[in-house]
Short mmCIF file of C-alpha atoms and ligand atoms in Angstrom, two decimals:
data_model
loop_
_atom_site.label_atom_id
_atom_site.label_comp_id
_atom_site.label_asym_id
_atom_site.label_seq_id
_atom_site.Cartn_x
_atom_site.Cartn_y
_atom_site.Cartn_z
CA UNK A 1 -0.27 0.26 -0.24
CA UNK A 2 1.39 3.41 -0.92
CA UNK A 3 0.57 6.84 0.70
CA UNK A 4 1.65 10.48 -0.17
CA UNK A 5 1.31 12.84 2.44
CA UNK A 6 1.30 16.76 1.29
CA UNK A 7 2.72 18.85 3.77
CA UNK A 8 4.31 22.07 4.96
CA UNK A 9 6.19 19.59 7.73
CA UNK A 10 7.70 16.55 5.74
CA UNK A 11 10.15 15.82 8.54
CA UNK A 12 8.01 15.83 11.42
CA UNK A 13 6.89 12.47 9.71
CA UNK A 14 10.19 11.01 9.58
CA UNK A 15 10.96 10.82 13.06
CA UNK A 16 7.40 9.19 13.73
CA UNK A 17 7.03 6.56 10.87
CA UNK A 18 10.33 5.57 10.56
CA UNK A 19 10.81 3.79 13.81
CA UNK A 20 9.29 0.60 14.78
CA UNK A 21 6.44 -1.55 13.39
CA UNK A 22 5.60 1.03 10.15
CA UNK A 23 9.16 1.53 10.04
CA UNK A 24 9.47 -1.90 9.70
CA UNK A 25 6.89 -2.52 7.23
CA UNK A 26 8.35 0.15 5.03
CA UNK A 27 12.18 -1.35 5.13
CA UNK A 28 10.20 -4.57 3.67
CA UNK A 29 8.77 -2.77 1.02
CA UNK A 30 5.24 -3.62 2.55
CA UNK A 31 3.90 -0.13 2.81
CA UNK A 32 5.73 3.25 1.15
CA UNK A 33 5.58 6.61 2.21
CA UNK A 34 6.46 9.42 0.39
CA UNK A 35 6.28 12.97 2.65
CA UNK A 36 6.30 15.89 -0.14
CA UNK A 37 6.48 19.40 1.15
CA UNK A 38 4.14 21.30 -0.46
CA UNK A 39 6.47 24.43 -0.61
CA UNK A 40 9.07 22.54 -3.47
CA UNK A 41 5.81 23.57 -5.09
CA UNK A 42 5.41 27.34 -5.10
CA UNK A 43 5.65 28.82 -8.27
CA UNK A 44 6.39 32.48 -6.28
CA UNK A 45 9.98 33.32 -6.00
CA UNK A 46 9.88 33.52 -2.24
CA UNK A 47 8.69 30.05 -1.91
CA UNK A 48 5.20 31.07 -0.50
CA UNK A 49 2.28 28.91 -0.03
CA UNK A 50 0.13 30.78 2.29
CA UNK A 51 -1.58 34.56 1.79
CA UNK A 52 -4.29 36.36 3.73
CA UNK A 53 -8.27 35.77 4.10
CA UNK A 54 -10.12 37.35 1.33
CA UNK A 55 -12.76 39.79 3.28
CA UNK A 56 -10.60 39.94 6.24
CA UNK A 57 -10.49 38.17 9.52
CA UNK A 58 -7.46 36.60 11.18
CA UNK A 59 -4.66 34.26 10.38
CA UNK A 60 -3.42 32.88 6.66
CA UNK A 61 -5.01 30.70 4.50
CA UNK A 62 -3.21 27.98 2.36
CA UNK A 63 -2.98 28.96 -1.46
CA UNK A 64 -4.75 26.31 -3.98
CA UNK A 65 -1.76 26.48 -6.46
CA UNK A 66 1.31 24.75 -4.62
CA UNK A 67 -1.04 22.26 -3.23
CA UNK A 68 -2.09 21.57 -6.46
CA UNK A 69 1.23 21.63 -8.43
CA UNK A 70 1.89 18.70 -5.19
CA UNK A 71 -1.08 17.09 -5.98
CA UNK A 72 0.00 16.53 -9.75
CA UNK A 73 3.11 15.61 -9.36
CA UNK A 74 1.55 12.31 -7.76
CA UNK A 75 -0.91 11.74 -9.39
CA UNK A 76 1.12 11.95 -13.21
CA UNK A 77 1.13 9.20 -14.86
CA UNK A 78 -0.77 6.79 -12.82
CA UNK A 79 -3.27 4.98 -14.88
CA UNK A 80 -6.39 5.52 -11.50
CA UNK A 81 -6.75 8.08 -9.41
CA UNK A 82 -6.45 7.72 -5.62
CA UNK A 83 -8.29 8.64 -3.27
CA UNK A 84 -7.82 11.98 -1.17
CA UNK A 85 -8.23 12.47 2.28
CA UNK A 86 -8.13 16.33 3.80
CA UNK A 87 -6.93 16.24 7.35
CA UNK A 88 -9.70 19.22 8.94
CA UNK A 89 -11.41 19.74 12.36
CA UNK A 90 -14.69 19.48 10.34
CA UNK A 91 -14.16 16.08 9.08
CA UNK A 92 -15.64 12.86 10.22
CA UNK A 93 -14.40 11.59 13.20
CA UNK A 94 -12.31 8.11 12.73
CA UNK A 95 -12.40 5.39 13.15
CA UNK A 96 -11.44 1.41 13.32
CA UNK A 97 -14.45 0.92 10.75
CA UNK A 98 -12.87 3.58 8.56
CA UNK A 99 -9.70 2.18 9.38
CA UNK A 100 -10.36 -1.24 8.03
CA UNK A 101 -12.21 0.64 4.86
CA UNK A 102 -9.32 2.66 3.96
CA UNK A 103 -6.83 -0.55 4.39
CA UNK A 104 -8.62 -1.62 1.28
CA UNK A 105 -6.87 0.75 -0.98
CA UNK A 106 -3.76 0.69 -3.09
CA UNK A 107 -3.14 4.52 -2.46
CA UNK A 108 -3.93 7.03 -0.68
CA UNK A 109 -3.31 10.81 -0.69
CA UNK A 110 -3.40 12.62 2.39
CA UNK A 111 -3.36 16.56 2.55
CA UNK A 112 -2.53 18.03 5.86
CA UNK A 113 -3.70 21.85 6.55
CA UNK A 114 -2.17 23.98 8.69
CA UNK A 115 -3.01 27.85 9.66
CA UNK A 116 -6.48 28.49 9.70
CA UNK A 117 -6.84 25.73 6.77
CA UNK A 118 -6.80 25.84 2.47
CA UNK A 119 -8.18 27.62 0.09
CA UNK A 120 -11.46 25.98 -0.26
CA UNK A 121 -11.19 25.12 -4.23
CA UNK A 122 -8.74 23.14 -4.02
CA UNK A 123 -10.73 20.85 -1.26
CA UNK A 124 -13.82 21.09 -4.11
CA UNK A 125 -11.08 19.74 -7.35
CA UNK A 126 -9.18 17.45 -5.34
CA UNK A 127 -10.58 15.75 -1.87
CA UNK A 128 -12.96 12.58 -1.71
CA UNK A 129 -12.70 12.75 2.14
CA UNK A 130 -12.58 15.21 5.02
CA UNK A 131 -11.50 13.31 8.44
CA UNK A 132 -10.93 14.46 12.08
CA UNK A 133 -9.28 12.31 14.72
CA UNK A 134 -11.18 13.76 17.46
CA UNK A 135 -12.93 16.97 18.81
CA UNK A 136 -9.90 19.28 19.84
CA UNK A 137 -8.06 21.96 18.50
CA UNK A 138 -4.45 20.70 17.01
CA UNK A 139 -1.84 23.14 15.24
CA UNK A 140 -2.15 20.87 12.36
CA UNK A 141 -2.92 18.25 10.14
CA UNK A 142 0.34 16.32 10.41
CA UNK A 143 -0.71 14.27 13.45
CA UNK A 144 -4.26 13.66 12.51
CA UNK A 145 -2.19 12.16 9.10
CA UNK A 146 0.21 9.97 11.40
CA UNK A 147 -2.60 8.72 13.58
CA UNK A 148 -4.85 7.79 10.45
CA UNK A 149 -1.44 6.15 8.84
CA UNK A 150 -0.22 4.06 11.44
CA UNK A 151 -4.15 2.53 12.28
CA UNK A 152 -4.21 2.37 8.23
CA UNK A 153 -0.98 0.68 7.84
CA UNK A 154 -1.25 -1.93 11.28
CA UNK A 155 -4.28 -3.92 8.86
CA UNK A 156 -2.49 -4.48 5.94
CA UNK A 157 -1.20 -7.70 5.48
CA UNK A 158 1.95 -8.83 6.75
CA UNK A 159 2.70 -5.17 8.41
CA UNK A 160 2.00 -6.98 11.58
CA UNK A 161 4.45 -10.51 12.58
CA UNK A 162 2.17 -13.62 13.54
CA UNK A 163 2.66 -12.45 17.49
CA UNK A 164 0.94 -8.82 16.88
CA UNK A 165 -1.61 -9.99 14.42
CA UNK A 166 -5.08 -8.01 14.71
CA UNK A 167 -6.86 -10.80 13.74
CA UNK A 168 -8.11 -12.29 17.20
CA UNK A 169 -7.94 -8.02 18.33
CA UNK A 170 -10.22 -8.25 20.68
CA UNK A 171 -10.48 -11.49 22.56
CA UNK A 172 -14.04 -11.01 23.66
CA UNK A 173 -15.41 -8.67 21.16
CA UNK A 174 -16.14 -4.28 21.88
CA UNK A 175 -14.69 -4.95 25.16
CA UNK A 176 -11.74 -3.52 26.74
CA UNK A 177 -8.23 -5.99 27.46
CA UNK A 178 -8.40 -7.56 30.19
CA UNK A 179 -5.23 -6.68 32.83
CA UNK A 180 -2.28 -7.75 32.07
CA UNK A 181 1.09 -8.79 34.41
CA UNK A 182 4.48 -10.08 33.75
CA UNK A 183 7.40 -11.06 36.19
CA UNK A 184 8.09 -10.44 38.82
CA UNK A 185 5.48 -12.29 40.97
CA UNK A 186 5.02 -9.62 43.59
CA UNK A 187 6.13 -6.10 43.04
CA UNK A 188 5.59 -3.22 45.77
CA UNK A 189 3.91 -5.03 47.63
CA UNK A 190 1.26 -5.73 44.93
CA UNK A 191 0.53 -9.79 43.93
CA UNK A 192 -0.28 -10.95 40.61
CA UNK A 193 -3.69 -12.52 40.72
CA UNK A 194 -3.11 -15.99 41.22
CA UNK A 195 -5.20 -17.36 38.94
CA UNK A 196 -2.86 -16.23 36.81
CA UNK A 197 -0.02 -18.41 38.60
CA UNK A 198 -2.65 -21.19 39.00
CA UNK A 199 -1.67 -22.71 35.53
CA UNK A 200 -5.46 -23.46 35.16
CA UNK A 201 -6.64 -22.55 31.80
CA UNK A 202 -10.25 -22.30 31.76
CA UNK A 203 -10.29 -20.55 35.15
CA UNK A 204 -7.60 -18.19 33.70
CA UNK A 205 -10.23 -17.63 30.51
CA UNK A 206 -13.04 -16.65 32.69
CA UNK A 207 -11.33 -14.44 34.44
CA UNK A 208 -10.34 -12.63 31.83
CA UNK A 209 -13.34 -12.81 30.47
CA UNK A 210 -14.78 -10.82 34.00
CA UNK A 211 -12.00 -8.59 33.63
CA UNK A 212 -13.11 -7.53 30.28
CA UNK A 213 -16.35 -6.71 31.24
CA UNK A 214 -15.87 -5.41 34.97
CA UNK A 215 -13.33 -2.53 32.93
CA UNK A 216 -15.75 -1.70 30.21
CA UNK A 217 -18.64 -1.27 32.65
CA UNK A 218 -16.29 0.96 35.04
CA UNK A 219 -14.16 2.78 32.01
CA UNK A 220 -16.45 2.98 29.09
CA UNK A 221 -19.80 2.72 29.93
CA UNK A 222 -20.49 4.18 26.74
CA UNK A 223 -18.69 1.20 25.01
CA UNK A 224 -20.73 -1.59 27.33
CA UNK A 225 -24.37 0.20 26.02
CA UNK A 226 -23.31 -0.29 22.29
CA UNK A 227 -22.58 -3.95 23.52
CA UNK A 228 -25.29 -4.61 24.68
CA UNK A 229 -27.56 -3.00 22.48
CA UNK A 230 -25.70 -5.04 20.01
CA UNK A 231 -26.78 -8.14 21.88
CA UNK A 232 -30.24 -7.35 22.13
CA UNK A 233 -30.64 -6.76 18.61
CA UNK A 234 -28.88 -10.30 17.52
CA UNK A 235 -31.52 -12.09 19.79
CA UNK A 236 -34.65 -11.18 17.48
C1 9D3 B 1 -10.22 29.34 14.69
C2 9D3 B 1 -11.01 28.18 13.73
N1 9D3 B 1 -10.47 27.16 14.30
C3 9D3 B 1 -11.38 25.77 14.17
C4 9D3 B 1 -11.72 25.41 15.32
C5 9D3 B 1 -9.76 26.90 13.09
C6 9D3 B 1 -8.71 25.48 13.01
C7 9D3 B 1 -8.18 25.49 14.03
C8 9D3 B 1 -7.04 24.46 14.56
C9 9D3 B 1 -8.29 25.68 11.78
C10 9D3 B 1 -7.46 24.09 11.81
C11 9D3 B 1 -6.93 23.85 13.17
C12 9D3 B 1 -5.46 22.60 12.74
N2 9D3 B 1 -6.26 21.44 12.97
C13 9D3 B 1 -5.97 20.36 12.00
O1 9D3 B 1 -5.81 20.75 10.54
C14 9D3 B 1 -6.82 19.04 12.30
C15 9D3 B 1 -7.43 18.68 13.63
C16 9D3 B 1 -7.89 19.45 14.59
O2 9D3 B 1 -7.05 20.03 14.75
N3 9D3 B 1 -8.79 17.84 15.38
C17 9D3 B 1 -8.59 16.98 15.65
N4 9D3 B 1 -8.73 16.49 14.26
C18 9D3 B 1 -8.07 17.38 13.50
S1 9D3 B 1 -7.84 16.84 11.81
C19 9D3 B 1 -7.07 18.55 11.53
#
């Protein structure tokens, strides 16, 4: 799978997406990530990419020309049209179901806004989908783009090893994970629950499922309501 990111800050990406699981998938050739500096596509002698908003108001707006030129450099010569995603606080809130859908694409282009956003005409011309990562204010679309890339890439076959595989992601579907422990058996006076040391696999399974349910009820009652509602619907 291929991603091209159009951004004013390409160096922000390499530090995050050059490491760990995504870094390994890139060096193995399973995914290709390109970070394109929109400023390289400015035709202005001062390499300008933003200007004052028509009609007045605070801040700067990213001009459509450099973004369009950067986009063209990605798609020229392709015999298909990759989906273009604009990261914006106005987008639909990204979730795991969307990550699963996007993981089916062979090529995505991500456009990161900065300042007060981009000229509306570039959205009309090239953008297929607008995504937000939640209702809080960031300084730009770069961190959201990294979150989307990370969430989508780990669903691409071969990116996760056998051990980390997402196939059995939630043991008890939709519930939060049960608590995990490793050595030592006692830490600052706190013992690992005895059942986990017992070697009794049926009891361990039962305890973990109980813990998942208890945790979901106390930490994420909203998720619990959704699961119970789904189970009720399936009875009908
Ligand atoms: C003054 C109006 N601002 C809206 C509250 C404009 C504005 C704020 C922040 C425009 C862009 C941004 C930068 N954020 C993003 O580009 C962004 C974002 C976010 O801030 N939160 C969650 N998801 C996303 S996706 C892109």
